[in-house]
Amino acid sequence: MMNHKFLSLIFIAVLAGSACLAQTNQPAIVEDFKPSTKNQPGQEYPQVNSQGYARFRVVAPQAQSVSVSLGLGGKGGTVLTKGAGGVWTGTTEGPMDEGFHYYHLSIDGGVFNDPGTLNFYGSARWESGIEIPAQDKDFYALKDVPHGNVQQVLFPSKSTGTSRRAFIYTPPGYGKDPKKRYPVLYLQHGWGEDETAWSNQGHANLIMDNMIADGKIKPFIIVMTYGMTNDVKFGGLKNFDIKPFQTVLVDELIPFVDTNFRTLADPSNRAMAGLSMGGVETHMITLARPDLFSYYALLSGGVYTPTEIKDKSKLKLIFISCGSRENPDGVKKAVTDLRGAGFNVVSYVSQNTAHEFLTWRRSLRELAPMLFR
Amino acid sequence: MMNHKFLSLIFIAVLAGSACLAQTNQPAIVEDFKPSTKNQPGQEYPQVNSQGYARFRVVAPQAQSVSVSLGLGGKGGTVLTKGAGGVWTGTTEGPMDEGFHYYHLSIDGGVFNDPGTLNFYGSARWESGIEIPAQDKDFYALKDVPHGNVQQVLFPSKSTGTSRRAFIYTPPGYGKDPKKRYPVLYLQHGWGEDETAWSNQGHANLIMDNMIADGKIKPFIIVMTYGMTNDVKFGGLKNFDIKPFQTVLVDELIPFVDTNFRTLADPSNRAMAGLSMGGVETHMITLARPDLFSYYALLSGGVYTPTEIKDKSKLKLIFISCGSRENPDGVKKAVTDLRGAGFNVVSYVSQNTAHEFLTWRRSLRELAPMLFR
């Protein structure tokens, strides 16, 4: 059963994150808007300017009201106004935090996606998304470097009676040397998301490609599967029980990956990390099966306390991170306590970000060089 | 430049396909509706009954009008009516053709997706989709058999100045025997679609997995990339020039695949196939580079004439298919002509389907056992 302390931490973080606007004095809007990089091919809207304002445009000639869920928390987002030709437009009241934001439209009281954007699985549905370019956006950009592959695998799962899906990142060159073996990071999404999140929203593959090209990390495999966090069949969030997912991960997926990919199949070459609810899962599974993993990482997903780690014989590193708009003091305190008890712990706080994907992209960038050393 | 004969063939097929309802006397509606298999997780609508009727449900309390693009051609689809709680519902006027259909909602004059369904790239946008179960649906079902992987690769493309994306199906067991090499089918989507279509809408991977498990085909690799058919940068549809895509495919992708995957890298183990506009591309590229391919397949994508094939030294098989609601007589005549001229040709007509994905799933099922023999 769920440890409510961790759920509380996450819910506070989600609430904090829902105020997507940076709390600064609002400057005059600079008219250098460009299409968001998360738009569908050829779509001009939504747009983003150099200050981080977002502008929306929706065609719905006979609609009575159109609004966007993004904007100041509690104010119902950004209300669009109708202009010539039945075109609704509007701009956020202030600059938004850098990074990726989920959103949707409310049209005459119904919830729909913005037809201008690609779709991203969050809040247990495919949502619209927008990207406010970050100052450090280069680290997750598509560049002219050798690229690893992201492959969809369907693995047999007796415990759930179906074939389950995972996405597996293999580093550049994986296909070329049939003798080389790699360590593996098991990387979990958050509540409301699924196994597509770390590639689509997180650009985990591009982050890895770029760091490998720069010689900053030792290449490793990343495995991303659905943590069953949204699924009422498996208890939903309130009655979440880790057992069904732990069985899938430990008894089904890890053996499948070790059989079908060229892994270094020992605990010293296996890490687990997760964001938000995926951090809660990481926390529970690493404590339950310390024989399997040597690196534990919680990204906006709670903390470890020294006394709960009973078996540290395999443990090499604990990594704990969050955004500066979440609970950095809680993270720092946990790290102090763990260090005092002799654990090797690293913390990271992403500046000016909340419970959102830029926090987690940066966390992966910070974590990756410390793994499998 | 585009050969207008082939474009005409396709446009006629598209128009014919837009009447998605089977032309039968309409029986009383049986109330055994179930959620479409293309719905988002947990979504109850849209639904489909055992006769092939589709029923839609959209929440939009203050909307003035809601309709669905699916329905009898020329009648503007299915108009939904408003009921209690601002819920709009409606059922198609008759049973629909079996298989997959793209659609969208019109809400107060704007075009949006149905929030109940997954999204599929068609008509050069991410659209809603619905599945009317086919009598032979078993061949593309997810079953408890060994599964191949579908991997996203990003390959360098000097000619277009970017990394381009392809999806590559590798058959079950590919990861296990580092010495085994496989033939390759290059498989193209249609206009308005992209490199995701054959996996998402076509279930090409499941069709292959099932046929391999049944011992019906020799395992092979499938490569799916974007044919640049929607992209005004490359001439759009009207001024379509095959050269930019031919360069990407022949000079960039094929060498990349042969370097990074365990292929049998010779023309006798290389096939090209495409649906609709992808068939037109297959037609043009195989005629231009008969030194590279031994198997040519056009799926609702025009025909070959005997005189245009100048070099048949490598050619082993031509496959031409379409739906029975398209132009089967044209396909049959072309096959007769080609046979008369001594070519090894096979044709296939999918019963009771139009210019839609069930035609192409079945075409792949018919084609696959004949490849690489």
XYZ file of C-alpha atoms in Angstrom:
746
model
C 0.000 0.000 0.000
C 0.959 3.562 -0.678
C 3.096 5.561 1.708
C 1.050 8.738 2.093
C 4.014 10.896 3.008
C 5.358 10.575 -0.523
C 2.012 11.098 -2.177
C 1.596 14.311 -0.173
C 4.988 15.562 -1.298
C 4.023 14.971 -4.901
C 0.588 16.527 -4.658
C 2.068 19.671 -3.119
C 4.548 19.768 -5.952
C 1.815 19.352 -8.571
C -0.167 22.217 -7.068
C 2.909 24.425 -6.958
C 3.610 23.516 -10.572
C 0.159 24.492 -11.784
C 1.032 28.171 -11.546
C 2.989 28.090 -14.760
C 3.802 31.774 -14.932
C 7.032 33.087 -13.526
C 6.272 35.533 -10.717
C 8.094 38.538 -12.120
C 7.063 42.069 -13.003
C 5.549 41.786 -16.406
C 7.461 43.612 -19.130
C 5.967 44.910 -22.376
C 5.354 42.084 -24.808
C 8.020 41.794 -27.507
C 6.473 40.926 -30.873
C 8.919 38.218 -31.896
C 6.559 35.257 -31.579
C 7.498 31.997 -33.327
C 5.651 28.660 -33.631
C 6.270 26.357 -30.663
C 8.630 23.490 -31.430
C 5.900 21.096 -30.264
C 3.495 22.128 -33.046
C 2.247 19.753 -35.711
C 4.090 20.066 -39.050
C 3.201 23.335 -40.772
C 1.110 24.731 -37.896
C 1.777 28.395 -37.062
C 0.055 28.415 -33.634
C 0.554 28.298 -30.674
C 3.509 30.673 -30.683
C 6.094 31.667 -28.090
C 8.153 34.851 -27.854
C 11.650 35.480 -26.565
C 10.287 36.493 -23.144
C 8.316 33.272 -22.677
C 4.836 34.582 -23.422
C 2.596 32.111 -25.271
C 0.008 33.143 -27.840
C -2.858 30.935 -28.957
C -5.112 30.955 -32.027
C -8.155 28.722 -32.441
C -10.725 28.736 -35.272
C -14.278 28.158 -34.007
C -16.641 30.681 -35.648
C -19.844 29.808 -33.753
C -18.288 29.139 -30.343
C -19.441 31.085 -27.276
C -16.222 30.759 -25.261
C -12.713 29.477 -25.839
C -9.994 29.337 -23.191
C -6.611 27.690 -22.700
C -5.742 25.852 -19.483
C -2.312 27.508 -19.324
C -1.923 30.718 -17.351
C -2.010 31.918 -13.776
C -3.230 29.195 -11.417
C -6.744 29.669 -10.109
C -7.662 32.136 -12.834
C -8.811 29.463 -15.277
C -5.934 29.970 -17.625
C -5.977 32.269 -20.624
C -9.332 33.389 -22.016
C -9.265 33.873 -25.794
C -11.253 36.616 -27.522
C -13.109 36.321 -30.795
C -11.989 38.337 -33.784
C -12.694 38.524 -37.503
C -13.595 35.276 -39.259
C -14.427 33.478 -36.035
C -10.787 33.276 -34.995
C -10.117 33.261 -31.258
C -6.776 34.579 -30.019
C -5.098 35.333 -26.729
C -1.724 35.710 -25.039
C -0.725 34.594 -21.543
C -0.785 37.372 -18.929
C 2.893 36.956 -18.230
C 5.970 34.978 -19.283
C 5.805 31.261 -18.570
C 8.424 29.054 -16.980
C 10.923 27.654 -19.456
C 10.361 24.134 -20.682
C 7.468 21.868 -21.603
C 3.879 22.433 -20.450
C 0.808 20.259 -20.980
C -2.469 22.053 -21.760
C -5.893 21.783 -23.323
C -8.667 23.997 -24.660
C -12.089 24.581 -23.138
C -14.579 25.227 -25.922
C -18.140 25.929 -24.900
C -17.609 23.919 -21.738
C -16.013 20.887 -23.403
C -12.354 19.809 -23.165
C -10.473 19.435 -26.453
C -6.896 19.553 -27.662
C -5.434 22.452 -29.568
C -5.361 21.216 -33.193
C -2.099 23.113 -33.668
C 0.035 20.943 -31.396
C 1.347 17.428 -31.185
C -0.181 15.277 -28.459
C 1.511 14.095 -25.269
C 0.205 11.567 -22.773
C -0.302 13.341 -19.430
C -3.172 13.550 -16.906
C -4.180 10.084 -18.186
C -5.097 11.493 -21.598
C -3.373 12.684 -24.769
C -2.988 16.432 -24.222
C -1.660 19.376 -26.140
C 1.840 20.559 -25.323
C 3.887 23.706 -25.754
C 7.611 24.362 -25.359
C 9.067 27.577 -23.943
C 12.697 27.429 -25.114
C 15.044 27.159 -22.141
C 18.334 29.027 -21.932
C 20.078 25.646 -21.774
C 17.889 24.019 -24.467
C 20.937 22.887 -26.394
C 21.398 19.788 -24.231
C 18.108 18.239 -25.411
C 18.231 19.511 -29.023
C 18.365 17.298 -32.104
C 21.925 17.709 -33.373
C 24.091 16.306 -36.101
C 25.682 13.641 -33.890
C 25.391 9.853 -33.980
C 21.934 8.890 -32.696
C 20.824 5.962 -30.616
C 17.547 4.200 -31.361
C 14.343 4.049 -29.354
C 12.675 0.735 -29.924
C 9.222 -0.421 -29.021
C 9.272 -3.930 -27.584
C 6.262 -6.038 -26.645
C 7.248 -8.346 -23.791
C 5.219 -11.264 -22.473
C 3.669 -10.661 -19.055
C 2.074 -13.700 -17.421
C 1.161 -11.764 -14.293
C -1.060 -9.321 -16.222
C -2.086 -11.762 -18.950
C -0.957 -9.679 -21.907
C 1.952 -8.450 -23.980
C 3.181 -5.214 -22.398
C 4.976 -2.386 -24.151
C 8.320 -0.859 -23.301
C 10.538 1.602 -25.143
C 14.236 0.853 -25.059
C 16.951 3.362 -25.876
C 20.087 1.753 -27.259
C 23.094 4.058 -27.632
C 24.738 4.925 -30.987
C 26.777 2.029 -32.312
C 24.713 -0.599 -30.495
C 23.976 -2.312 -33.816
C 27.583 -2.419 -34.934
C 29.603 -4.328 -32.349
C 27.821 -7.597 -31.507
C 30.109 -8.239 -28.540
C 29.790 -5.012 -26.582
C 27.490 -5.097 -23.531
C 25.922 -2.142 -21.718
C 24.613 -1.170 -18.268
C 20.871 -0.453 -17.973
C 18.818 2.368 -16.426
C 15.145 1.579 -15.731
C 13.434 4.982 -16.016
C 9.840 5.615 -14.931
C 7.303 8.285 -15.944
C 4.917 10.068 -13.568
C 1.247 9.674 -12.703
C -1.027 10.353 -15.684
C 1.816 9.663 -18.109
C 2.941 6.457 -19.756
C 5.948 4.794 -21.353
C 6.026 7.370 -24.174
C 6.726 10.322 -21.843
C 10.485 10.133 -21.414
C 11.070 10.084 -25.191
C 8.273 12.430 -26.358
C 8.268 15.033 -23.589
C 11.618 14.254 -22.000
C 13.819 13.840 -25.097
C 15.778 11.297 -23.069
C 17.227 9.846 -26.278
C 18.539 13.212 -27.490
C 19.956 14.049 -24.051
C 21.857 10.748 -24.138
C 23.005 11.150 -27.772
C 24.386 14.621 -27.043
C 26.194 13.625 -23.852
C 27.677 10.533 -25.488
C 28.881 12.658 -28.444
C 30.493 15.066 -25.980
C 32.220 12.196 -24.161
C 30.467 13.142 -20.925
C 28.930 9.762 -20.179
C 29.562 6.090 -20.596
C 26.911 4.779 -23.028
C 24.098 2.799 -21.420
C 20.685 1.392 -22.276
C 17.486 3.015 -20.948
C 14.304 0.977 -20.450
C 10.971 2.810 -20.134
C 7.726 0.975 -19.446
C 4.276 1.797 -18.121
C 4.197 1.921 -14.309
C 0.459 1.091 -14.159
C -0.002 4.258 -12.121
C -3.181 5.470 -13.883
C -4.934 2.194 -14.078
C -7.891 1.497 -11.786
C -7.358 -2.208 -12.485
C -4.173 -1.961 -10.458
C -5.607 0.098 -7.601
C -5.560 3.599 -9.063
C -3.554 6.237 -7.272
C -5.305 6.247 -3.895
C -4.999 2.532 -3.279
C -1.797 2.114 -5.213
C -0.104 -1.174 -4.531
C 3.432 -1.537 -5.899
C 3.284 -5.328 -6.109
C 1.717 -5.767 -9.582
C 4.201 -3.375 -11.176
C 7.122 -4.749 -9.179
C 6.258 -8.209 -10.506
C 6.121 -6.927 -14.092
C 9.408 -5.060 -13.757
C 11.447 -7.526 -11.730
C 10.119 -10.919 -12.805
C 9.165 -10.178 -16.410
C 10.796 -7.094 -17.942
C 14.314 -7.289 -16.502
C 14.751 -10.945 -17.568
C 13.303 -10.098 -21.009
C 15.729 -7.198 -21.464
C 18.689 -9.244 -20.252
C 17.782 -12.008 -22.729
C 17.035 -9.870 -25.766
C 19.524 -7.010 -25.396
C 23.267 -7.037 -24.814
C 23.172 -5.927 -21.182
C 25.614 -6.218 -18.336
C 23.129 -8.237 -16.314
C 24.367 -7.659 -12.791
C 23.266 -5.259 -10.019
C 26.373 -3.089 -10.300
C 25.317 -2.255 -13.856
C 21.634 -1.656 -13.134
C 20.007 1.625 -12.049
C 16.442 2.679 -11.369
C 15.070 6.208 -11.575
C 11.660 7.801 -11.821
C 9.920 11.139 -11.854
C 7.091 12.014 -9.457
C 4.966 8.851 -9.056
C 7.745 7.013 -10.899
C 10.077 8.176 -8.130
C 7.677 6.732 -5.569
C 7.815 3.456 -7.502
C 11.604 3.605 -7.668
C 11.730 4.231 -3.916
C 9.523 1.232 -3.132
C 11.115 -1.207 -5.568
C 14.734 -0.376 -4.701
C 13.960 -0.802 -0.986
C 12.171 -4.082 -1.655
C 14.830 -5.445 -4.019
C 18.197 -3.920 -3.048
C 19.814 -7.031 -4.514
C 18.971 -5.831 -8.044
C 20.046 -2.175 -8.288
C 23.145 -0.149 -7.382
C 21.937 3.347 -8.324
C 18.659 4.883 -7.079
C 17.297 8.201 -8.366
C 14.169 10.111 -7.324
C 13.230 13.040 -9.585
C 10.569 15.172 -7.879
C 9.492 11.894 -6.361
C 10.133 12.052 -2.629
C 13.261 11.148 -0.658
C 14.930 8.252 1.149
C 15.454 8.308 4.895
C 18.577 6.627 6.316
C 16.746 4.116 8.491
C 14.562 2.640 5.751
C 17.534 1.422 3.703
C 18.176 -1.938 5.361
C 20.517 -3.491 2.810
C 23.120 -1.168 1.356
C 25.587 -3.832 0.264
C 25.023 -3.144 -3.463
C 24.166 0.561 -3.214
C 26.639 2.931 -4.895
C 24.716 6.183 -5.302
C 21.458 7.897 -4.369
C 20.382 10.869 -6.500
C 17.539 13.153 -5.391
C 16.326 16.149 -7.380
C 13.462 18.590 -7.819
C 12.660 21.983 -9.300
C 13.342 25.165 -7.343
C 9.580 25.826 -7.345
C 8.942 22.480 -5.622
C 10.439 21.489 -2.271
C 14.227 22.022 -2.500
C 14.564 22.398 1.274
C 13.050 18.961 1.760
C 15.516 17.505 -0.727
C 18.478 19.265 0.924
C 17.478 18.078 4.388
C 17.095 14.487 3.214
C 20.524 14.617 1.606
C 22.104 16.000 4.785
C 20.513 13.198 6.818
C 21.612 10.513 4.339
C 25.159 11.866 4.181
C 25.310 11.951 7.955
C 24.428 8.267 7.929
C 27.260 7.525 5.505
C 25.402 7.221 2.206
C 26.824 8.463 -1.100
C 24.153 10.987 -2.089
C 23.924 13.711 -4.696
C 21.158 16.280 -4.936
C 20.181 18.610 -7.742
C 17.773 21.539 -7.865
C 16.642 22.795 -11.278
C 16.474 26.592 -11.216
C 13.159 28.325 -11.941
C 11.226 25.191 -12.769
C 8.317 23.434 -11.110
C 6.913 19.883 -11.237
C 7.423 19.732 -14.982
C 9.568 18.105 -17.637
C 12.403 20.635 -17.808
C 13.163 19.706 -14.188
C 13.386 16.068 -15.222
C 15.339 16.568 -18.459
C 17.929 18.471 -16.429
C 17.866 15.834 -13.709
C 18.668 13.145 -16.282
C 21.521 15.307 -17.603
C 22.934 15.603 -14.063
C 22.378 11.953 -13.175
C 23.711 10.251 -16.307
C 27.433 11.085 -15.852
C 27.377 9.636 -12.331
C 25.969 6.255 -13.307
C 27.988 3.073 -13.782
C 31.352 4.562 -12.801
C 7.676 15.692 -62.039
C 4.488 13.857 -61.228
C 2.870 11.492 -63.686
C -0.714 12.717 -63.696
C -2.182 9.378 -64.716
C -1.250 7.940 -61.328
C -2.445 10.937 -59.379
C -5.812 10.686 -61.122
C -6.120 7.026 -60.214
C -5.465 7.870 -56.581
C -7.810 10.822 -56.413
C -10.619 8.727 -57.863
C -9.879 6.105 -55.232
C -9.893 8.683 -52.437
C -13.257 10.043 -53.554
C -14.709 6.546 -53.783
C -13.338 5.816 -50.323
C -14.962 8.843 -48.737
C -18.339 7.131 -48.760
C -17.503 5.062 -45.723
C -20.861 3.374 -45.337
C -21.505 0.011 -46.915
C -24.296 0.348 -49.476
C -26.691 -2.183 -48.009
C -30.243 -2.032 -46.773
C -30.003 -0.706 -43.275
C -31.090 -3.193 -40.603
C -32.430 -2.281 -37.153
C -29.599 -1.187 -34.887
C -28.449 -3.906 -32.474
C -27.652 -2.445 -29.042
C -24.375 -4.259 -28.457
C -22.058 -1.249 -28.759
C -18.538 -1.523 -27.356
C -15.686 1.032 -27.127
C -13.594 1.189 -30.290
C -10.208 -0.497 -29.957
C -8.608 2.802 -31.040
C -9.908 4.700 -27.970
C -7.640 6.263 -25.382
C -7.215 4.162 -22.214
C -10.424 4.138 -20.182
C -12.518 6.052 -22.749
C -15.996 4.592 -23.377
C -16.719 6.504 -26.614
C -16.757 6.267 -29.604
C -18.394 2.849 -29.705
C -19.014 0.294 -32.456
C -21.662 -2.423 -32.648
C -21.593 -5.876 -34.205
C -23.188 -4.547 -37.393
C -20.567 -1.856 -37.923
C -22.548 1.164 -36.758
C -20.488 3.780 -34.902
C -21.846 5.867 -32.032
C -20.252 9.089 -30.813
C -20.507 11.043 -27.569
C -18.990 14.485 -27.023
C -19.335 16.767 -23.964
C -19.685 20.453 -24.951
C -22.535 22.014 -22.926
C -22.602 25.460 -24.561
C -21.891 24.364 -28.137
C -24.324 25.258 -30.940
C -23.458 22.368 -33.264
C -21.362 19.208 -33.120
C -20.865 16.795 -36.008
C -18.544 13.941 -36.921
C -16.847 13.753 -40.331
C -17.698 10.048 -40.688
C -20.894 9.094 -42.469
C -22.403 9.107 -45.941
C -20.258 11.066 -48.393
C -21.651 14.475 -49.318
C -23.999 14.570 -46.347
C -21.465 16.159 -44.003
C -21.039 13.113 -41.849
C -23.033 12.410 -38.717
C -24.753 15.291 -36.939
C -24.858 14.831 -33.153
C -27.802 16.005 -31.063
C -27.655 17.634 -27.665
C -29.061 15.844 -24.657
C -29.082 16.220 -20.877
C -25.978 17.725 -19.291
C -24.707 19.197 -22.532
C -23.776 15.788 -23.920
C -23.948 15.409 -27.694
C -24.594 11.955 -29.136
C -25.228 10.384 -32.510
C -24.992 7.152 -34.461
C -24.006 6.692 -38.108
C -26.966 6.302 -40.479
C -25.776 2.881 -41.542
C -23.079 0.266 -40.941
C -19.576 1.357 -41.904
C -16.991 -0.537 -43.885
C -14.831 -2.816 -41.762
C -11.427 -1.535 -40.753
C -9.810 1.726 -39.737
C -11.271 5.160 -40.504
C -9.808 8.616 -39.847
C -12.224 11.301 -38.643
C -12.598 14.575 -36.791
C -15.249 16.655 -35.058
C -16.723 19.934 -36.222
C -17.650 22.004 -33.166
C -19.247 25.377 -33.794
C -17.467 25.539 -37.134
C -14.019 24.589 -35.862
C -12.159 21.313 -36.507
C -11.073 19.329 -33.435
C -10.264 15.758 -32.557
C -12.565 13.519 -30.585
C -11.012 13.478 -27.085
C -12.068 9.834 -26.772
C -9.695 8.450 -29.378
C -6.007 8.012 -29.969
C -4.516 10.191 -32.683
C -3.276 9.067 -36.095
C -1.357 11.113 -38.635
C -3.507 11.423 -41.776
C -4.597 14.334 -44.017
C -1.347 16.023 -42.906
C -2.598 16.347 -39.325
C -3.066 14.159 -36.255
C -6.662 12.952 -36.555
C -9.044 10.830 -34.561
C -9.474 7.217 -35.608
C -12.021 4.459 -35.147
C -11.850 0.733 -35.841
C -14.764 -1.326 -37.138
C -13.690 -4.900 -36.325
C -13.162 -6.887 -39.509
C -14.247 -10.499 -39.887
C -10.588 -11.391 -40.444
C -9.253 -9.080 -37.690
C -7.299 -11.918 -36.133
C -4.387 -11.482 -38.553
C -3.522 -8.016 -37.185
C -4.391 -8.699 -33.520
C -1.923 -8.521 -30.638
C -1.395 -12.164 -29.682
C 0.714 -14.134 -27.261
C 3.448 -14.890 -29.810
C 7.080 -13.725 -29.968
C 7.106 -10.065 -30.995
C 9.497 -8.150 -33.177
C 10.528 -4.615 -32.256
C 9.758 -1.324 -33.970
C 12.648 1.031 -33.487
C 12.902 4.712 -34.149
C 16.177 5.595 -35.843
C 17.459 9.078 -36.648
C 19.646 8.862 -39.729
C 21.891 11.612 -41.082
C 20.647 13.220 -44.296
C 23.067 15.594 -45.980
C 20.696 16.241 -48.876
C 18.010 17.688 -46.577
C 20.393 19.050 -43.939
C 18.895 17.253 -40.955
C 18.564 13.997 -39.072
C 15.565 12.172 -40.521
C 13.382 9.640 -38.733
C 12.598 6.097 -39.780
C 10.872 3.240 -37.987
C 12.433 -0.156 -38.458
C 10.703 -3.439 -37.720
C 13.091 -6.199 -36.745
C 11.579 -9.692 -36.489
C 11.413 -11.722 -33.241
C 14.810 -13.133 -32.335
C 16.739 -10.382 -34.133
C 18.527 -9.517 -30.892
C 19.543 -13.081 -30.112
C 21.618 -14.392 -33.012
C 24.298 -11.834 -33.910
C 25.186 -13.680 -37.125
C 21.790 -13.967 -38.806
C 21.073 -11.497 -41.626
C 17.679 -10.558 -43.069
C 16.113 -9.261 -46.312
C 14.541 -5.786 -46.195
C 11.213 -4.331 -47.344
C 11.078 -0.536 -47.745
C 7.413 0.311 -47.072
C 5.885 3.730 -47.759
C 2.809 5.482 -46.324
C 0.320 7.556 -48.338
C -0.200 11.278 -48.876
C -1.102 13.101 -45.646
C 0.422 10.319 -43.572
C 3.950 9.846 -42.270
C 6.391 7.202 -41.083
C 4.172 6.327 -38.101
C 1.254 5.136 -40.266
C 2.246 1.566 -41.045
C 2.769 0.735 -37.356
C -0.032 2.803 -35.771
C -2.803 2.416 -38.330
C -1.435 -0.544 -40.280
C -0.246 -2.804 -37.438
C 2.487 -3.975 -39.821
C 4.510 -5.258 -36.868
C 1.657 -7.412 -35.532
C 0.850 -8.736 -39.021
C 4.487 -9.808 -39.341
C 4.691 -11.275 -35.811
C 1.569 -13.369 -36.421
C 2.656 -14.655 -39.822
C 6.143 -15.495 -38.562
C 4.633 -17.367 -35.573
C 2.429 -19.316 -37.995
C 5.421 -20.198 -40.178
C 3.825 -18.485 -43.159
C 6.677 -16.157 -44.000
C 10.425 -15.922 -43.919
C 11.324 -13.216 -41.350
C 12.434 -9.914 -42.835
C 13.116 -6.338 -41.773
C 10.697 -3.519 -42.690
C 11.905 0.083 -43.027
C 9.344 2.902 -42.905
C 10.309 6.522 -43.423
C 8.608 9.782 -44.349
C 8.107 10.096 -48.133
C 8.065 13.914 -47.988
C 4.704 13.787 -49.751
C 2.969 16.450 -47.610
C 5.764 18.908 -47.506
C 5.549 22.090 -49.580
C 9.340 22.390 -49.196
C 9.641 19.376 -51.481
C 7.070 20.486 -54.048
C 3.810 19.529 -52.357
C 1.534 17.088 -54.113
C 0.813 19.033 -57.307
C 4.433 19.654 -58.213
C 5.737 16.516 -56.594
C 9.256 15.693 -57.679
C 10.530 12.258 -56.673
C 14.189 13.281 -56.727
C 14.584 14.646 -53.164
C 12.966 11.558 -51.629
C 14.793 9.200 -53.988
C 18.067 10.746 -52.845
C 17.127 10.317 -49.176
C 16.030 6.723 -49.676
C 18.689 5.469 -52.059
C 21.782 7.464 -51.107
C 21.184 7.955 -47.384
C 18.704 5.540 -45.790
C 19.561 2.297 -47.573
C 23.309 2.642 -46.811
C 22.474 3.587 -43.194
C 20.257 0.537 -42.759
C 22.800 -1.776 -44.387
C 25.505 -0.429 -42.049
C 23.531 -0.429 -38.800
C 21.290 -3.475 -39.188
C 22.104 -7.053 -40.116
C 20.673 -6.958 -43.626
C 21.249 -9.061 -46.703
C 22.444 -6.033 -48.629
C 21.850 -7.099 -52.196
C 19.020 -6.401 -54.675
C 17.646 -9.943 -54.523
C 16.924 -9.363 -50.836
C 15.436 -5.881 -51.165
C 11.789 -4.996 -51.849
C 9.903 -1.735 -52.111
C 6.186 -1.245 -51.525
C 3.890 1.672 -50.841
C 0.259 2.572 -50.417
C -1.451 5.295 -52.458
C 1.093 8.121 -52.900
C 3.689 5.712 -51.472
C 2.815 3.387 -54.344
C 3.443 6.225 -56.777
C 6.834 6.718 -55.108
C 7.558 3.000 -55.283
C 6.644 3.011 -58.969
C 8.969 5.916 -59.766
C 11.918 4.754 -57.671
C 11.857 1.128 -58.809
C 11.753 2.237 -62.466
C 14.597 4.705 -61.873
C 16.730 2.264 -59.863
C 15.919 -1.285 -61.033
C 19.441 -2.235 -59.954
C 18.418 -1.962 -56.278
C 15.135 -3.874 -55.864
C 13.791 -7.284 -56.909
C 10.224 -6.988 -55.590
C 7.879 -4.088 -56.414
C 4.470 -3.645 -54.771
C 1.809 -0.974 -55.389
C -1.041 -0.919 -52.826
C -3.869 1.291 -54.152
C -1.083 3.214 -55.795
C -1.428 2.827 -59.542
C -0.024 0.156 -61.874
C 2.998 -0.646 -64.018
C 2.725 -0.890 -67.797
C 4.926 -3.423 -69.598
C 6.751 -0.893 -71.778
C 7.938 1.369 -68.963
C 9.984 -1.386 -67.296
C 13.242 -1.107 -69.245
C 15.501 -3.212 -67.028
C 13.959 -6.378 -65.661
C 17.206 -8.232 -65.005
C 16.774 -8.122 -61.207
C 12.956 -8.140 -61.085
C 11.384 -11.211 -59.482
C 7.827 -10.135 -58.650
C 5.343 -7.309 -59.162
C 2.414 -7.113 -56.719
C -0.551 -4.805 -57.397
C -3.549 -4.480 -55.089
C -6.531 -2.304 -54.220
C -9.865 -2.430 -52.419
C -12.973 -3.689 -54.195
C -14.478 -0.198 -53.804
C -11.538 1.337 -55.682
C -10.546 0.338 -59.226
C -10.172 -3.450 -59.308
C -10.808 -3.595 -63.060
C -7.860 -1.295 -63.668
C -5.661 -3.516 -61.526
C -6.843 -6.679 -63.317
C -6.243 -5.188 -66.773
C -2.729 -4.067 -65.821
C -1.943 -7.535 -64.525
C -3.203 -9.141 -67.731
C -1.031 -6.807 -69.797
C 2.041 -7.432 -67.649
C 1.555 -11.206 -67.725
C 1.153 -11.061 -71.472
C 4.534 -9.377 -71.625
C 6.113 -12.125 -69.536
C 6.278 -10.486 -66.110
C 5.712 -12.405 -62.874
C 2.744 -10.463 -61.449
C 0.296 -11.084 -58.641
C -2.801 -9.015 -57.955
C -5.023 -8.824 -54.909
C -8.402 -7.181 -54.352
C -9.559 -6.627 -50.766
C -13.288 -7.354 -50.532
C -15.666 -4.599 -49.391
C -12.979 -2.049 -48.601
C -12.096 1.303 -50.125
C -8.954 3.479 -50.127
C -8.347 2.750 -46.447
C -6.045 0.860 -44.140
C -7.840 -2.494 -44.046
C -7.094 -2.742 -47.779
C -3.408 -2.187 -47.036
C -3.159 -4.428 -43.960
C -4.608 -7.242 -46.088
C -2.320 -6.372 -48.971
C 0.710 -6.704 -46.687
C -0.616 -10.071 -45.483
C -0.910 -11.252 -49.105
C 2.417 -9.786 -50.205
C 4.663 -10.910 -47.341
C 4.656 -14.677 -48.060
C 5.728 -14.022 -51.656
C 8.774 -11.951 -50.802
C 12.366 -13.204 -50.752
C 11.584 -16.743 -51.919
